[in-house]
mmCIF file of C-alpha atoms and ligand atoms in Angstrom:
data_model
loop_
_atom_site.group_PDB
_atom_site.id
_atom_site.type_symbol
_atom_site.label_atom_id
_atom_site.label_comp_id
_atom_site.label_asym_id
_atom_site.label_seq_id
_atom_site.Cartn_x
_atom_site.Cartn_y
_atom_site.Cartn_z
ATOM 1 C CA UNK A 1 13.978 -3.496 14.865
ATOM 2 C CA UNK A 2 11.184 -1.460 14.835
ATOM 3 C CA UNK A 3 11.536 2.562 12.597
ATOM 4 C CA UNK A 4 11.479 5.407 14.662
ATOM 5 C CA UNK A 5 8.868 7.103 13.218
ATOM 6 C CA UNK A 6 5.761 5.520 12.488
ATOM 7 C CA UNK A 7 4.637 5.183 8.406
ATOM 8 C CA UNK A 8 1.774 4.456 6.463
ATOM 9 C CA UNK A 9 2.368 3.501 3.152
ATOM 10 C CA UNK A 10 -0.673 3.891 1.412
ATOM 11 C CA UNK A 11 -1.264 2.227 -2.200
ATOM 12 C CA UNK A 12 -4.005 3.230 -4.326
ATOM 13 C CA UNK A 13 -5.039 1.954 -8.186
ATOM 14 C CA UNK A 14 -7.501 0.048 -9.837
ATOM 15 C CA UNK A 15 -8.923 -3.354 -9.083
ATOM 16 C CA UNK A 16 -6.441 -5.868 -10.249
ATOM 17 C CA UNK A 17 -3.136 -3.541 -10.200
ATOM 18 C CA UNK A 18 -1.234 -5.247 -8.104
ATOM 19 C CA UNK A 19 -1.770 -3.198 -4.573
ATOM 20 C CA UNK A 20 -2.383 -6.724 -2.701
ATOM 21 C CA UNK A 21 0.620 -8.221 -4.502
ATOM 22 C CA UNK A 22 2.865 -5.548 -3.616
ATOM 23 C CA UNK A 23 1.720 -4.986 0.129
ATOM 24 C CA UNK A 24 2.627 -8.757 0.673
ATOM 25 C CA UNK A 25 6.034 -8.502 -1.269
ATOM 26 C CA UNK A 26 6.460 -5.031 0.492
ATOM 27 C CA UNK A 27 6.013 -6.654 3.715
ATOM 28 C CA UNK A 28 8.180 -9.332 3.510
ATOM 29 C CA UNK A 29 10.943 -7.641 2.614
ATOM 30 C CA UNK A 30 10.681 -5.466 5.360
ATOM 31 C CA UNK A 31 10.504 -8.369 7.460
ATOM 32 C CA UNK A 32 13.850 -9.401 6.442
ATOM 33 C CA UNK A 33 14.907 -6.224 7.506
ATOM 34 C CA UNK A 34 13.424 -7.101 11.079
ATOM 35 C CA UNK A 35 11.234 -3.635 10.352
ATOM 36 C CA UNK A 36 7.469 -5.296 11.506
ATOM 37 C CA UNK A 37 4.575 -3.710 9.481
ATOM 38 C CA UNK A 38 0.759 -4.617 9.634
ATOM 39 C CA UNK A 39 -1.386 -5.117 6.398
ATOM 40 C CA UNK A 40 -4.583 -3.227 5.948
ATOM 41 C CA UNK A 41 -5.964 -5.058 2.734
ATOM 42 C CA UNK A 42 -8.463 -3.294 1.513
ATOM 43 C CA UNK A 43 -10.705 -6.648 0.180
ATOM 44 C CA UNK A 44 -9.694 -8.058 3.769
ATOM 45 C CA UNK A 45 -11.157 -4.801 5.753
ATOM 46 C CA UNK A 46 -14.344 -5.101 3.773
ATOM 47 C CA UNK A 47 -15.173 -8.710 5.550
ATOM 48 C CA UNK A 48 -14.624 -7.401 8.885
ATOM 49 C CA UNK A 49 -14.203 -4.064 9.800
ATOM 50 C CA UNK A 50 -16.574 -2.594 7.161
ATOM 51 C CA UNK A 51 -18.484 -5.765 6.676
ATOM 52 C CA UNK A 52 -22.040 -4.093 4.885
ATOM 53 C CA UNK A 53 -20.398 -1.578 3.051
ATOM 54 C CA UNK A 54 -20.976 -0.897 -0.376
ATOM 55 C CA UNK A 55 -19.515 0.895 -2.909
ATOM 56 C CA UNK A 56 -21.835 3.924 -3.377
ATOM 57 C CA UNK A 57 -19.556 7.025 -2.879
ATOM 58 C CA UNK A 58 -20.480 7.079 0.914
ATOM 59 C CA UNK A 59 -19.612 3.208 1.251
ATOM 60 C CA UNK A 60 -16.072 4.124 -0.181
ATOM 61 C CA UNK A 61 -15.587 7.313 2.060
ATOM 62 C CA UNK A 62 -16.660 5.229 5.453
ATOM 63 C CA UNK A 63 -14.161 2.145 4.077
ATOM 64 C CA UNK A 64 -11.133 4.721 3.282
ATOM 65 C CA UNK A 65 -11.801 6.671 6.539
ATOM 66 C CA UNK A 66 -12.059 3.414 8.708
ATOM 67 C CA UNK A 67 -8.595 2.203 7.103
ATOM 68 C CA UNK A 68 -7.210 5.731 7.369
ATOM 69 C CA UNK A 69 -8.448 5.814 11.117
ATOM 70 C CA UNK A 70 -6.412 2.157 11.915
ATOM 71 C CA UNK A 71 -3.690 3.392 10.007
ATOM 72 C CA UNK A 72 -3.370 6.316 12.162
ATOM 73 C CA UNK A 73 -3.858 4.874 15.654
ATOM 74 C CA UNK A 74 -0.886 2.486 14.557
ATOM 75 C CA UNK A 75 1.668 4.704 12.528
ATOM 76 C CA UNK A 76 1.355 7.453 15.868
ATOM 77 C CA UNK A 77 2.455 4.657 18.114
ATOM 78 C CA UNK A 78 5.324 4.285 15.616
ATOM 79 C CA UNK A 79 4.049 1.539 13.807
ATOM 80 C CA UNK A 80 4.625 0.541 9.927
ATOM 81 C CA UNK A 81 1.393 0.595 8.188
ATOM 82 C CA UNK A 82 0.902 -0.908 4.343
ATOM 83 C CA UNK A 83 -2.362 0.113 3.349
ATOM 84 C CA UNK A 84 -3.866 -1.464 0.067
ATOM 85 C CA UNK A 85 -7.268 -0.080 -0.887
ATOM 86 C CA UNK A 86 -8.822 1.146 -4.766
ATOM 87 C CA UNK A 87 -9.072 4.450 -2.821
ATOM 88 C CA UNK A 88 -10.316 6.193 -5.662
ATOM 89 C CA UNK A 89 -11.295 9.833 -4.409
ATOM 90 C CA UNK A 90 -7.763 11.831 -3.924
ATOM 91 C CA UNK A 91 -9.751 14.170 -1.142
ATOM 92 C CA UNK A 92 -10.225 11.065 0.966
ATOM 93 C CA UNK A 93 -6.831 9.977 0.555
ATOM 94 C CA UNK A 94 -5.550 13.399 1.236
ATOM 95 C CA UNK A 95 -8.004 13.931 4.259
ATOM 96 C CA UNK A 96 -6.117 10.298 5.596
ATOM 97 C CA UNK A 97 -2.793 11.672 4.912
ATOM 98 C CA UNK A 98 -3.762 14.712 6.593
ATOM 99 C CA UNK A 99 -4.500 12.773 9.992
ATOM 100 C CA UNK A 100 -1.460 10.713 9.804
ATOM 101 C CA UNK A 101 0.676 13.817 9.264
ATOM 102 C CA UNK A 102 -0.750 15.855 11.516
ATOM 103 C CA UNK A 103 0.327 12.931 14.435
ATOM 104 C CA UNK A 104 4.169 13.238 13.221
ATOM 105 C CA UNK A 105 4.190 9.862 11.176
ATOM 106 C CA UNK A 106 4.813 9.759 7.524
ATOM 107 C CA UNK A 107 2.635 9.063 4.574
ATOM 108 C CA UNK A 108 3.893 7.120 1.526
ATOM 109 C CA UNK A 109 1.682 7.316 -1.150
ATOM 110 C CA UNK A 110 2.205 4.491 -3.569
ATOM 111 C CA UNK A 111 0.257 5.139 -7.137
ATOM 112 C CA UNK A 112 0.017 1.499 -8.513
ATOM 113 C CA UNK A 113 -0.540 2.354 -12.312
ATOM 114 C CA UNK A 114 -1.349 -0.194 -14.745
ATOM 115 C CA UNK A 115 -3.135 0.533 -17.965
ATOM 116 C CA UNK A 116 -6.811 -1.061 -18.042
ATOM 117 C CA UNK A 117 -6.827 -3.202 -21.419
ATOM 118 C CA UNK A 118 -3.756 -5.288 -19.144
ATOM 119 C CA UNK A 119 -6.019 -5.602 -16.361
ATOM 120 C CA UNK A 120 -9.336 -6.363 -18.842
ATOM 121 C CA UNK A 121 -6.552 -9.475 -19.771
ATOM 122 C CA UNK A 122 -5.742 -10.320 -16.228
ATOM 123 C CA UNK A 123 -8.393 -10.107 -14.855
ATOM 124 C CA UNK A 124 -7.738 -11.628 -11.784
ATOM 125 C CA UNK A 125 -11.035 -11.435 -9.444
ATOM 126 C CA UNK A 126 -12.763 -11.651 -13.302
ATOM 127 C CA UNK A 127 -14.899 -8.386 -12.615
ATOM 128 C CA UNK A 128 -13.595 -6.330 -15.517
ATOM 129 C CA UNK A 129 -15.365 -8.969 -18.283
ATOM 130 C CA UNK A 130 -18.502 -8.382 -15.928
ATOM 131 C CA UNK A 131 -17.761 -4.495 -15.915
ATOM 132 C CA UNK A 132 -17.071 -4.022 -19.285
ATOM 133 C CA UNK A 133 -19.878 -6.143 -20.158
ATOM 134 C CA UNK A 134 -22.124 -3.497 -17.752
ATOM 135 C CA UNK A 135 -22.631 -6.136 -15.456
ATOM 136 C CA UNK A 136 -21.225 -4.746 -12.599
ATOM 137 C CA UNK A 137 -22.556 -0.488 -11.446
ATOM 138 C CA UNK A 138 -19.766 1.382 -10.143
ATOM 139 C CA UNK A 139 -16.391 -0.579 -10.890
ATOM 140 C CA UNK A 140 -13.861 1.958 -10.891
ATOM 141 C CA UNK A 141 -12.548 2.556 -13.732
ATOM 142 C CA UNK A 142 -15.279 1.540 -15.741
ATOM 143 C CA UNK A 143 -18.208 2.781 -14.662
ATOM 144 C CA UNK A 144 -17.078 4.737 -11.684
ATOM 145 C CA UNK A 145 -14.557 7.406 -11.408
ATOM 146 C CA UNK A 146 -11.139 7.041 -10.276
ATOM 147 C CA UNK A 147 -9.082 10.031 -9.505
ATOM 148 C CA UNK A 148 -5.421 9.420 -9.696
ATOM 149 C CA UNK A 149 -3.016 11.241 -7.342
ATOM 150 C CA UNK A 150 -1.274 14.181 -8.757
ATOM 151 C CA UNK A 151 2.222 14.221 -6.646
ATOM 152 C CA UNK A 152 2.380 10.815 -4.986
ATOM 153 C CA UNK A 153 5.814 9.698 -3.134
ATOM 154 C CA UNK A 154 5.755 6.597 -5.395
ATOM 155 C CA UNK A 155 4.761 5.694 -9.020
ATOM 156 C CA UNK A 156 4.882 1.955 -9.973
ATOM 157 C CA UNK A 157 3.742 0.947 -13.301
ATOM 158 C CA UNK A 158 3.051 -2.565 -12.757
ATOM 159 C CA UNK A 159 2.507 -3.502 -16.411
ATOM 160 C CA UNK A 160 6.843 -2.739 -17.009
ATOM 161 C CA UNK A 161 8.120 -3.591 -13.868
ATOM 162 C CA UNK A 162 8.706 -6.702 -11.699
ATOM 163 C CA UNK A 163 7.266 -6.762 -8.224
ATOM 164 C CA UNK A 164 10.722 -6.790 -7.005
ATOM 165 C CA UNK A 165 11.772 -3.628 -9.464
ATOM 166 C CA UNK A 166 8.444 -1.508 -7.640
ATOM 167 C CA UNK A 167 9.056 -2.930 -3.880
ATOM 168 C CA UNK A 168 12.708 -1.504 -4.314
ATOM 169 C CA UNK A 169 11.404 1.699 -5.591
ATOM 170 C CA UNK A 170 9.562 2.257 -2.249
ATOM 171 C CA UNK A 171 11.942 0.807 0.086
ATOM 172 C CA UNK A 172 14.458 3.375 -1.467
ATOM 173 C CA UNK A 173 11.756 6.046 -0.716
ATOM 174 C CA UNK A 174 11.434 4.613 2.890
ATOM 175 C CA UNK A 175 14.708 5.163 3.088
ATOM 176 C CA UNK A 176 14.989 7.976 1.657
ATOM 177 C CA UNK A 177 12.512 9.827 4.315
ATOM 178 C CA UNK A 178 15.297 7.851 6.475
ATOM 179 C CA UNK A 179 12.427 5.936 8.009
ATOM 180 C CA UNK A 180 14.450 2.685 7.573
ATOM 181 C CA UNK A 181 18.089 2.581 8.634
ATOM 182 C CA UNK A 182 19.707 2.414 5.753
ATOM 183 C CA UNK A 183 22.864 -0.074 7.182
ATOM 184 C CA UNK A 184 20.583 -2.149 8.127
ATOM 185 C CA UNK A 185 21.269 -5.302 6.120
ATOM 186 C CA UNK A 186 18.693 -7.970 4.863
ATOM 187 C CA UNK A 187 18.908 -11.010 7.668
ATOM 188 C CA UNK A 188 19.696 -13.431 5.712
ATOM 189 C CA UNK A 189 22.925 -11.818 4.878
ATOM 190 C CA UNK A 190 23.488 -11.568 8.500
ATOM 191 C CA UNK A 191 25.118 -14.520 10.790
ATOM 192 C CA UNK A 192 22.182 -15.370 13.528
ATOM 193 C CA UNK A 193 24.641 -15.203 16.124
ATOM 194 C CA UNK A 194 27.477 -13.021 16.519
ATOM 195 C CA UNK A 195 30.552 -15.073 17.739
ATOM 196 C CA UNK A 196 33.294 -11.971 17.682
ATOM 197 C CA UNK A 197 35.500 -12.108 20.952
ATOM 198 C CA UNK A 198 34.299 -15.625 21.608
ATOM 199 C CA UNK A 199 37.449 -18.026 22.137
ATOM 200 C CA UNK A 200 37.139 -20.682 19.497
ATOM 201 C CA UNK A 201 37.737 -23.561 22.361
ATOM 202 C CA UNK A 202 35.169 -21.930 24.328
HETATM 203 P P1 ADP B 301 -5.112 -5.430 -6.417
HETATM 204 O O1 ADP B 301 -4.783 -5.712 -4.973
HETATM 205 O O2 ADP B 301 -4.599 -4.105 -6.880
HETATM 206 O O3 ADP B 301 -6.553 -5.649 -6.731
HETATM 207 P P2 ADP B 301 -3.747 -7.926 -6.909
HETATM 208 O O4 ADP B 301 -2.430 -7.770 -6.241
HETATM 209 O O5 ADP B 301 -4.815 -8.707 -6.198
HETATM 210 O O6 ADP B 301 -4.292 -6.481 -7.324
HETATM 211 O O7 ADP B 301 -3.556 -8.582 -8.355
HETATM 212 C C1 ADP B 301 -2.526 -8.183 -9.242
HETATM 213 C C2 ADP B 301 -2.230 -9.328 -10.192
HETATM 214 O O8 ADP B 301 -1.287 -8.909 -11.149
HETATM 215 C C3 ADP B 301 -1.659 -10.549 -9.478
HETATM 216 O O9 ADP B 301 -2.177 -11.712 -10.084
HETATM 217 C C4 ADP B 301 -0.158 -10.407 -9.765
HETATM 218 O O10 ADP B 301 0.503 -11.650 -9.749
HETATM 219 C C5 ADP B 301 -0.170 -9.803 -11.152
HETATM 220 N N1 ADP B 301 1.045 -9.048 -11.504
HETATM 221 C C6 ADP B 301 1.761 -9.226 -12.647
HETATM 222 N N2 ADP B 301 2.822 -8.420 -12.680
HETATM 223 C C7 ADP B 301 2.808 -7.682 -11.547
HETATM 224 C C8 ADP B 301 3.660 -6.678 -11.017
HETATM 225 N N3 ADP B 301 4.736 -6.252 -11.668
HETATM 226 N N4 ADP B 301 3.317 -6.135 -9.820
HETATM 227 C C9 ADP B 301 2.209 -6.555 -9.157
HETATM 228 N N5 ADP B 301 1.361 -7.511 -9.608
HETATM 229 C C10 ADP B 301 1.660 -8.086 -10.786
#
């Protein structure tokens, strides 16, 4: 089944939040749902489609507007779009909601909030020893700015919830915006083949 109306759900937070996490978890629930989405990883678009990029405020701008730009082409044609990106400016993220909007398909954004001494101790890429250290110019949140969105769709705190506790929250918005049939159940709860009216000698 594929929604109506296309979406882009668009998560934004620091390095290490758990955008990445949640996209896949996000997605795959979804996919039980038989509703087919496409992942624009933000640490996956910067190998490819803005190989060369850095992370000077122009870098950032050409990244966000080069995921916003897929986004849109998809989400128009009535595509799901999960978008996971640091997208730290809101007036970029704004300018990509703006497009999406403006083509009749929703935009979900998703404000992954976790406090930065939890991701100093996660860590997970180990950049924020480097950062804090002053190793690394221009990590967001440490030595370059990051401008958290002031009425996003979604909040998920990721340092009190489970992943499954913040994918719900979103699906419910999804829902919600009625961009998901709601009766739809999850497949596995669903027999493969539907045998009503069938003789059982048949
Ligand atoms: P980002 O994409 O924002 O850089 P990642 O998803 O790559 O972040 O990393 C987040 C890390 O935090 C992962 O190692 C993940 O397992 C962990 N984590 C712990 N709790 C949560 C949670 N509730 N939601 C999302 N990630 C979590």
């Amino acid at each position: 089944m594929t929604s109506h109306r296309g979406f882009t759900v668009w998560f934004t937070g620091l390095s290490g939040a758990g955008k990445t996490t949640l996209a896949t978890a996000l997605a795959t629930k979804l996919g039980q749902r038989r509703v087919k989405v496409e992942i624009l990883d933000g640490d996956e678009v910067r190998t490819n489609l803005s190989k060369g990029l850095g992370f000077s405020k122009e870098d950032r701008d050409t990244n966000i507007r080069r995921i916003g730009y897929v986004s849109c082409l998809l989400a128009r044609n009535g595509a799901g779009v999960i978008a996971a990106a640091i997208s730290p400016y809101r007036e970029l993220r704004n300018e990509v909601r703006r497009s999406i909007e403006a083509e009749g398909a929703a935009f979900i954004e998703v404000f992954v909030q976790c406090p930065i001494d939890m991701l100093a101790e996660r860590d997970v890429k180990g950049l924020y020893k480097k950062a804090l250290a002053g190793e690394i110019k221009e990590f967001t949140g440490v030595s370059d700015p990051y401008e958290a969105p002031i009425d996003p769709e979604v909040v998920v705190e990721t340092d009190r919830e489970t992943i499954e506790e913040s994918t719900n929250k979103i699906i419910q918005e999804l829902e919600r915006q009625r961009l998901l049939r709601t009766s739809q159940a999850p497949v596995s709860s669903q027999p493969a083949i539907q045998l009503t009216g069938v003789p059982e000698a048949a």
